[in-house]
């Protein structure tokens, strides 16, 4: 774990698409270790973003941990493509995967880390039987598909409940939170049990990146007793 107990994974959805490899290099220079790829297909969510070929081109120029979030229908049809492209971790949505255990197993077989994302309305019990196989669970704190949305407050309780579930099951899974993460709520999210924070516009919209990374660290370290 880095950054004083949490990992910051900036969402490239808010980066400059015309210079992705430069953005990735800037993240590395700023001391970041992860980059979050929001892959959208125009069906599971309204927008269309990156495909495997874009990730493959960037993989050749970056040593960052590629955290690939598939917001797509039938993710099982594209797992091989994204692993070949260089995904270190692949996160699929429980709502998009009819045979979730099979998808998780396939990600493992391909040599990537498996993760499952839950939309705000999706209960934690869908993880009951796959949790031991997961490296990460993504709690969506907005409805997926658009950047710049406001954090849904009940997500904090969901993170706390998930943390208890993970500890009870003695799982190794990290908890990631994505959606509306900014300096104002970072401490509450980490205090609730999150390990990995995804931030898009609240990160990329405030260069320089090294300073922004430091501000996230300081937000978590802030003394809220007063």
PDB file of C-alpha atoms in Angstrom:
ATOM      1  CA  UNK A   1       0.000   0.000   0.000  1.00  0.00           C
ATOM      2  CA  UNK A   2       1.204   3.510  -0.749  1.00  0.00           C
ATOM      3  CA  UNK A   3       0.213   7.117  -0.049  1.00  0.00           C
ATOM      4  CA  UNK A   4      -0.172   6.658   3.718  1.00  0.00           C
ATOM      5  CA  UNK A   5      -2.497   3.665   3.627  1.00  0.00           C
ATOM      6  CA  UNK A   6      -4.265   4.055   0.292  1.00  0.00           C
ATOM      7  CA  UNK A   7      -3.554   3.837  -3.413  1.00  0.00           C
ATOM      8  CA  UNK A   8      -4.526   6.710  -5.703  1.00  0.00           C
ATOM      9  CA  UNK A   9      -5.541   5.520  -9.178  1.00  0.00           C
ATOM     10  CA  UNK A  10      -6.237   8.569 -11.379  1.00  0.00           C
ATOM     11  CA  UNK A  11      -8.974   7.977 -13.943  1.00  0.00           C
ATOM     12  CA  UNK A  12      -7.736   8.611 -17.458  1.00  0.00           C
ATOM     13  CA  UNK A  13     -11.321   9.393 -18.422  1.00  0.00           C
ATOM     14  CA  UNK A  14     -10.490  12.951 -17.301  1.00  0.00           C
ATOM     15  CA  UNK A  15      -7.072  13.113 -18.938  1.00  0.00           C
ATOM     16  CA  UNK A  16      -6.147  14.675 -22.274  1.00  0.00           C
ATOM     17  CA  UNK A  17      -6.978  11.889 -24.754  1.00  0.00           C
ATOM     18  CA  UNK A  18      -4.819  13.494 -27.432  1.00  0.00           C
ATOM     19  CA  UNK A  19      -1.667  12.931 -25.370  1.00  0.00           C
ATOM     20  CA  UNK A  20      -2.318   9.841 -23.296  1.00  0.00           C
ATOM     21  CA  UNK A  21       1.254   8.573 -23.251  1.00  0.00           C
ATOM     22  CA  UNK A  22       2.416  11.972 -22.011  1.00  0.00           C
ATOM     23  CA  UNK A  23      -0.229  11.946 -19.299  1.00  0.00           C
ATOM     24  CA  UNK A  24       0.917   8.490 -18.181  1.00  0.00           C
ATOM     25  CA  UNK A  25       4.528   9.647 -18.096  1.00  0.00           C
ATOM     26  CA  UNK A  26       3.492  12.664 -16.015  1.00  0.00           C
ATOM     27  CA  UNK A  27       1.729  10.382 -13.529  1.00  0.00           C
ATOM     28  CA  UNK A  28       4.873   8.286 -13.137  1.00  0.00           C
ATOM     29  CA  UNK A  29       7.013  11.387 -12.688  1.00  0.00           C
ATOM     30  CA  UNK A  30       4.597  12.582 -10.000  1.00  0.00           C
ATOM     31  CA  UNK A  31       5.061   9.351  -8.041  1.00  0.00           C
ATOM     32  CA  UNK A  32       1.792   7.635  -8.930  1.00  0.00           C
ATOM     33  CA  UNK A  33       1.836   3.854  -9.332  1.00  0.00           C
ATOM     34  CA  UNK A  34      -1.633   3.077 -10.740  1.00  0.00           C
ATOM     35  CA  UNK A  35      -3.687   4.360 -13.664  1.00  0.00           C
ATOM     36  CA  UNK A  36      -7.413   3.669 -14.006  1.00  0.00           C
ATOM     37  CA  UNK A  37      -8.831   2.926 -17.465  1.00  0.00           C
ATOM     38  CA  UNK A  38     -12.613   3.383 -17.783  1.00  0.00           C
ATOM     39  CA  UNK A  39     -13.564   1.244 -20.775  1.00  0.00           C
ATOM     40  CA  UNK A  40     -17.093   2.088 -22.003  1.00  0.00           C
ATOM     41  CA  UNK A  41     -18.972   0.456 -24.867  1.00  0.00           C
ATOM     42  CA  UNK A  42     -22.003   2.691 -25.418  1.00  0.00           C
ATOM     43  CA  UNK A  43     -24.335  -0.120 -24.283  1.00  0.00           C
ATOM     44  CA  UNK A  44     -23.727  -0.905 -20.618  1.00  0.00           C
ATOM     45  CA  UNK A  45     -23.138   2.830 -20.176  1.00  0.00           C
ATOM     46  CA  UNK A  46     -23.976   5.652 -22.617  1.00  0.00           C
ATOM     47  CA  UNK A  47     -20.480   6.738 -23.607  1.00  0.00           C
ATOM     48  CA  UNK A  48     -17.679   5.122 -25.619  1.00  0.00           C
ATOM     49  CA  UNK A  49     -14.053   5.525 -24.542  1.00  0.00           C
ATOM     50  CA  UNK A  50     -10.940   3.355 -24.882  1.00  0.00           C
ATOM     51  CA  UNK A  51     -10.489  -0.028 -26.510  1.00  0.00           C
ATOM     52  CA  UNK A  52      -7.783  -2.638 -26.120  1.00  0.00           C
ATOM     53  CA  UNK A  53      -5.638  -1.239 -29.000  1.00  0.00           C
ATOM     54  CA  UNK A  54      -5.309   2.134 -27.236  1.00  0.00           C
ATOM     55  CA  UNK A  55      -4.300   0.454 -23.989  1.00  0.00           C
ATOM     56  CA  UNK A  56      -1.780  -1.732 -25.841  1.00  0.00           C
ATOM     57  CA  UNK A  57      -0.091   1.291 -27.410  1.00  0.00           C
ATOM     58  CA  UNK A  58       0.151   3.010 -24.031  1.00  0.00           C
ATOM     59  CA  UNK A  59       1.332  -0.154 -22.293  1.00  0.00           C
ATOM     60  CA  UNK A  60       4.463  -0.102 -24.426  1.00  0.00           C
ATOM     61  CA  UNK A  61       5.324   3.332 -23.011  1.00  0.00           C
ATOM     62  CA  UNK A  62       4.320   2.964 -19.360  1.00  0.00           C
ATOM     63  CA  UNK A  63       5.280   0.871 -16.356  1.00  0.00           C
ATOM     64  CA  UNK A  64       2.259   1.962 -14.295  1.00  0.00           C
ATOM     65  CA  UNK A  65      -0.116  -0.655 -12.907  1.00  0.00           C
ATOM     66  CA  UNK A  66      -2.997  -0.684 -15.406  1.00  0.00           C
ATOM     67  CA  UNK A  67      -6.283  -0.913 -13.501  1.00  0.00           C
ATOM     68  CA  UNK A  68      -8.804  -1.664 -16.284  1.00  0.00           C
ATOM     69  CA  UNK A  69     -12.486  -1.168 -15.469  1.00  0.00           C
ATOM     70  CA  UNK A  70     -14.728  -2.775 -18.091  1.00  0.00           C
ATOM     71  CA  UNK A  71     -18.070  -0.976 -18.205  1.00  0.00           C
ATOM     72  CA  UNK A  72     -19.187  -3.151 -21.084  1.00  0.00           C
ATOM     73  CA  UNK A  73     -21.754  -5.810 -21.929  1.00  0.00           C
ATOM     74  CA  UNK A  74     -20.505  -9.405 -22.253  1.00  0.00           C
ATOM     75  CA  UNK A  75     -17.055  -8.700 -20.815  1.00  0.00           C
ATOM     76  CA  UNK A  76     -16.154 -12.376 -21.176  1.00  0.00           C
ATOM     77  CA  UNK A  77     -15.838 -11.864 -24.935  1.00  0.00           C
ATOM     78  CA  UNK A  78     -13.026  -9.313 -24.521  1.00  0.00           C
ATOM     79  CA  UNK A  79     -10.939 -10.566 -21.601  1.00  0.00           C
ATOM     80  CA  UNK A  80      -8.199 -12.044 -23.787  1.00  0.00           C
ATOM     81  CA  UNK A  81      -7.901  -8.792 -25.751  1.00  0.00           C
ATOM     82  CA  UNK A  82      -7.462  -6.635 -22.672  1.00  0.00           C
ATOM     83  CA  UNK A  83      -4.971  -8.953 -21.003  1.00  0.00           C
ATOM     84  CA  UNK A  84      -2.921  -9.074 -24.220  1.00  0.00           C
ATOM     85  CA  UNK A  85      -3.128  -5.271 -24.303  1.00  0.00           C
ATOM     86  CA  UNK A  86      -1.418  -5.108 -20.919  1.00  0.00           C
ATOM     87  CA  UNK A  87      -4.100  -4.933 -18.243  1.00  0.00           C
ATOM     88  CA  UNK A  88      -2.668  -5.832 -14.840  1.00  0.00           C
ATOM     89  CA  UNK A  89      -6.114  -5.971 -13.256  1.00  0.00           C
ATOM     90  CA  UNK A  90      -9.478  -6.407 -14.947  1.00  0.00           C
ATOM     91  CA  UNK A  91     -12.642  -5.306 -13.198  1.00  0.00           C
ATOM     92  CA  UNK A  92     -15.986  -6.484 -14.567  1.00  0.00           C
ATOM     93  CA  UNK A  93     -19.443  -5.428 -13.461  1.00  0.00           C
ATOM     94  CA  UNK A  94     -21.559  -7.974 -11.615  1.00  0.00           C
ATOM     95  CA  UNK A  95     -24.562  -6.507 -13.454  1.00  0.00           C
ATOM     96  CA  UNK A  96     -23.011  -7.224 -16.872  1.00  0.00           C
ATOM     97  CA  UNK A  97     -21.780 -10.760 -16.216  1.00  0.00           C
ATOM     98  CA  UNK A  98     -24.321 -13.555 -16.391  1.00  0.00           C
ATOM     99  CA  UNK A  99     -21.732 -16.136 -15.334  1.00  0.00           C
ATOM    100  CA  UNK A 100     -19.622 -14.122 -12.931  1.00  0.00           C
ATOM    101  CA  UNK A 101     -17.601 -16.987 -11.473  1.00  0.00           C
ATOM    102  CA  UNK A 102     -16.607 -18.118 -14.960  1.00  0.00           C
ATOM    103  CA  UNK A 103     -15.455 -14.602 -15.844  1.00  0.00           C
ATOM    104  CA  UNK A 104     -13.412 -14.296 -12.636  1.00  0.00           C
ATOM    105  CA  UNK A 105     -11.797 -17.668 -13.270  1.00  0.00           C
ATOM    106  CA  UNK A 106     -10.927 -16.722 -16.838  1.00  0.00           C
ATOM    107  CA  UNK A 107      -9.233 -13.493 -15.742  1.00  0.00           C
ATOM    108  CA  UNK A 108      -7.103 -15.524 -13.342  1.00  0.00           C
ATOM    109  CA  UNK A 109      -6.270 -18.074 -16.036  1.00  0.00           C
ATOM    110  CA  UNK A 110      -5.053 -15.264 -18.281  1.00  0.00           C
ATOM    111  CA  UNK A 111      -2.685 -14.046 -15.559  1.00  0.00           C
ATOM    112  CA  UNK A 112      -4.407 -10.809 -14.571  1.00  0.00           C
ATOM    113  CA  UNK A 113      -5.891  -9.873 -11.208  1.00  0.00           C
ATOM    114  CA  UNK A 114      -9.701 -10.228 -11.107  1.00  0.00           C
ATOM    115  CA  UNK A 115     -12.003  -7.596  -9.641  1.00  0.00           C
ATOM    116  CA  UNK A 116     -15.756  -7.045  -9.572  1.00  0.00           C
ATOM    117  CA  UNK A 117     -17.560  -3.697  -9.650  1.00  0.00           C
ATOM    118  CA  UNK A 118     -20.939  -3.010  -8.077  1.00  0.00           C
ATOM    119  CA  UNK A 119     -23.241  -0.209  -9.166  1.00  0.00           C
ATOM    120  CA  UNK A 120     -24.725   1.923  -6.366  1.00  0.00           C
ATOM    121  CA  UNK A 121     -27.969  -0.063  -6.204  1.00  0.00           C
ATOM    122  CA  UNK A 122     -26.341  -3.513  -6.299  1.00  0.00           C
ATOM    123  CA  UNK A 123     -26.230  -5.322  -2.932  1.00  0.00           C
ATOM    124  CA  UNK A 124     -23.053  -6.854  -1.566  1.00  0.00           C
ATOM    125  CA  UNK A 125     -24.543 -10.340  -1.386  1.00  0.00           C
ATOM    126  CA  UNK A 126     -23.855 -10.906  -5.088  1.00  0.00           C
ATOM    127  CA  UNK A 127     -20.206 -11.303  -4.038  1.00  0.00           C
ATOM    128  CA  UNK A 128     -20.917 -14.097  -1.549  1.00  0.00           C
ATOM    129  CA  UNK A 129     -19.371 -16.944  -3.504  1.00  0.00           C
ATOM    130  CA  UNK A 130     -16.768 -15.172  -5.636  1.00  0.00           C
ATOM    131  CA  UNK A 131     -15.195 -12.961  -2.965  1.00  0.00           C
ATOM    132  CA  UNK A 132     -12.448 -15.482  -2.072  1.00  0.00           C
ATOM    133  CA  UNK A 133     -11.262 -15.355  -5.704  1.00  0.00           C
ATOM    134  CA  UNK A 134     -11.066 -11.578  -6.005  1.00  0.00           C
ATOM    135  CA  UNK A 135      -8.118  -9.221  -5.701  1.00  0.00           C
ATOM    136  CA  UNK A 136     -10.391  -6.183  -5.516  1.00  0.00           C
ATOM    137  CA  UNK A 137     -14.005  -5.053  -5.251  1.00  0.00           C
ATOM    138  CA  UNK A 138     -14.988  -1.726  -6.801  1.00  0.00           C
ATOM    139  CA  UNK A 139     -17.769   0.191  -5.074  1.00  0.00           C
ATOM    140  CA  UNK A 140     -19.248   2.638  -7.560  1.00  0.00           C
ATOM    141  CA  UNK A 141     -20.124   5.819  -5.690  1.00  0.00           C
ATOM    142  CA  UNK A 142     -21.866   7.295  -8.735  1.00  0.00           C
ATOM    143  CA  UNK A 143     -23.890   5.687 -11.487  1.00  0.00           C
ATOM    144  CA  UNK A 144     -21.319   4.767 -14.148  1.00  0.00           C
ATOM    145  CA  UNK A 145     -20.923   6.367 -17.522  1.00  0.00           C
ATOM    146  CA  UNK A 146     -19.984   9.988 -16.909  1.00  0.00           C
ATOM    147  CA  UNK A 147     -17.180  11.860 -15.198  1.00  0.00           C
ATOM    148  CA  UNK A 148     -17.660  14.753 -12.794  1.00  0.00           C
ATOM    149  CA  UNK A 149     -20.656  13.358 -10.878  1.00  0.00           C
ATOM    150  CA  UNK A 150     -21.354  13.950  -7.190  1.00  0.00           C
ATOM    151  CA  UNK A 151     -20.471  11.278  -4.633  1.00  0.00           C
ATOM    152  CA  UNK A 152     -23.484   9.256  -3.387  1.00  0.00           C
ATOM    153  CA  UNK A 153     -23.383   9.479   0.440  1.00  0.00           C
ATOM    154  CA  UNK A 154     -24.673   5.974   1.214  1.00  0.00           C
ATOM    155  CA  UNK A 155     -21.566   4.621  -0.485  1.00  0.00           C
ATOM    156  CA  UNK A 156     -19.688   5.099   2.799  1.00  0.00           C
ATOM    157  CA  UNK A 157     -21.936   2.598   4.567  1.00  0.00           C
ATOM    158  CA  UNK A 158     -21.532   0.198   1.664  1.00  0.00           C
ATOM    159  CA  UNK A 159     -17.750   0.435   1.983  1.00  0.00           C
ATOM    160  CA  UNK A 160     -17.947  -0.207   5.740  1.00  0.00           C
ATOM    161  CA  UNK A 161     -20.224  -3.196   5.221  1.00  0.00           C
ATOM    162  CA  UNK A 162     -17.922  -4.548   2.524  1.00  0.00           C
ATOM    163  CA  UNK A 163     -14.911  -4.137   4.802  1.00  0.00           C
ATOM    164  CA  UNK A 164     -16.665  -6.194   7.468  1.00  0.00           C
ATOM    165  CA  UNK A 165     -17.581  -8.827   4.889  1.00  0.00           C
ATOM    166  CA  UNK A 166     -13.991  -9.068   3.658  1.00  0.00           C
ATOM    167  CA  UNK A 167     -12.611  -9.365   7.170  1.00  0.00           C
ATOM    168  CA  UNK A 168     -15.220 -11.968   8.146  1.00  0.00           C
ATOM    169  CA  UNK A 169     -14.436 -14.050   5.074  1.00  0.00           C
ATOM    170  CA  UNK A 170     -10.664 -13.525   5.534  1.00  0.00           C
ATOM    171  CA  UNK A 171     -10.463 -12.291   1.955  1.00  0.00           C
ATOM    172  CA  UNK A 172      -7.412 -10.541   0.498  1.00  0.00           C
ATOM    173  CA  UNK A 173      -9.543  -8.256  -1.693  1.00  0.00           C
ATOM    174  CA  UNK A 174      -8.826  -4.544  -1.758  1.00  0.00           C
ATOM    175  CA  UNK A 175     -11.729  -2.090  -1.761  1.00  0.00           C
ATOM    176  CA  UNK A 176     -11.758   0.508  -4.519  1.00  0.00           C
ATOM    177  CA  UNK A 177     -14.109   3.496  -4.666  1.00  0.00           C
ATOM    178  CA  UNK A 178     -14.859   5.296  -7.918  1.00  0.00           C
ATOM    179  CA  UNK A 179     -17.084   8.313  -8.463  1.00  0.00           C
ATOM    180  CA  UNK A 180     -17.049  11.832  -7.097  1.00  0.00           C
ATOM    181  CA  UNK A 181     -13.869  11.264  -5.093  1.00  0.00           C
ATOM    182  CA  UNK A 182     -12.255  14.578  -4.146  1.00  0.00           C
ATOM    183  CA  UNK A 183     -10.309  16.235  -1.344  1.00  0.00           C
ATOM    184  CA  UNK A 184     -13.462  16.869   0.692  1.00  0.00           C
ATOM    185  CA  UNK A 185     -14.512  13.214   1.000  1.00  0.00           C
ATOM    186  CA  UNK A 186     -11.218  11.331   0.664  1.00  0.00           C
ATOM    187  CA  UNK A 187     -10.654  11.026   4.413  1.00  0.00           C
ATOM    188  CA  UNK A 188     -14.163   9.710   5.073  1.00  0.00           C
ATOM    189  CA  UNK A 189     -13.798   7.155   2.273  1.00  0.00           C
ATOM    190  CA  UNK A 190     -10.447   5.871   3.532  1.00  0.00           C
ATOM    191  CA  UNK A 191     -11.652   5.875   7.145  1.00  0.00           C
ATOM    192  CA  UNK A 192     -14.609   3.734   6.028  1.00  0.00           C
ATOM    193  CA  UNK A 193     -12.206   1.078   4.753  1.00  0.00           C
ATOM    194  CA  UNK A 194     -11.287   1.911   1.163  1.00  0.00           C
ATOM    195  CA  UNK A 195      -7.830   0.915  -0.078  1.00  0.00           C
ATOM    196  CA  UNK A 196      -7.854   2.346  -3.619  1.00  0.00           C
ATOM    197  CA  UNK A 197      -9.323   5.695  -4.643  1.00  0.00           C
ATOM    198  CA  UNK A 198     -10.182   6.533  -8.234  1.00  0.00           C
ATOM    199  CA  UNK A 199     -10.271  10.254  -8.973  1.00  0.00           C
ATOM    200  CA  UNK A 200     -10.838  11.784 -12.385  1.00  0.00           C
ATOM    201  CA  UNK A 201     -11.703  15.456 -12.773  1.00  0.00           C
ATOM    202  CA  UNK A 202     -10.741  16.192  -9.150  1.00  0.00           C
ATOM    203  CA  UNK A 203      -7.244  14.944  -9.970  1.00  0.00           C
ATOM    204  CA  UNK A 204      -6.498  15.780 -13.614  1.00  0.00           C
ATOM    205  CA  UNK A 205      -8.214  19.148 -13.350  1.00  0.00           C
ATOM    206  CA  UNK A 206      -5.675  20.357 -10.788  1.00  0.00           C
ATOM    207  CA  UNK A 207      -2.081  20.088 -12.035  1.00  0.00           C
ATOM    208  CA  UNK A 208       0.744  19.800 -11.250  1.00  0.00           C
ATOM    209  CA  UNK A 209       0.111  16.137 -10.517  1.00  0.00           C
ATOM    210  CA  UNK A 210       2.792  15.722  -7.856  1.00  0.00           C
ATOM    211  CA  UNK A 211       1.221  18.502  -5.832  1.00  0.00           C
ATOM    212  CA  UNK A 212      -2.284  17.089  -6.344  1.00  0.00           C
ATOM    213  CA  UNK A 213      -1.121  13.671  -5.166  1.00  0.00           C
ATOM    214  CA  UNK A 214       0.319  15.311  -2.067  1.00  0.00           C
ATOM    215  CA  UNK A 215      -2.962  17.120  -1.424  1.00  0.00           C
ATOM    216  CA  UNK A 216      -4.837  13.805  -1.448  1.00  0.00           C
ATOM    217  CA  UNK A 217      -2.336  12.401   1.063  1.00  0.00           C
ATOM    218  CA  UNK A 218      -2.721  15.472   3.261  1.00  0.00           C
ATOM    219  CA  UNK A 219      -6.519  15.201   3.110  1.00  0.00           C
ATOM    220  CA  UNK A 220      -6.359  11.692   4.547  1.00  0.00           C
ATOM    221  CA  UNK A 221      -3.869  12.699   7.221  1.00  0.00           C
ATOM    222  CA  UNK A 222      -5.933  15.710   8.299  1.00  0.00           C
ATOM    223  CA  UNK A 223      -6.927  15.761  11.972  1.00  0.00           C
ATOM    224  CA  UNK A 224     -10.698  15.852  12.036  1.00  0.00           C
ATOM    225  CA  UNK A 225     -10.960  15.857  15.856  1.00  0.00           C
ATOM    226  CA  UNK A 226     -11.504  19.590  16.010  1.00  0.00           C
TER     227      UNK A 226
END
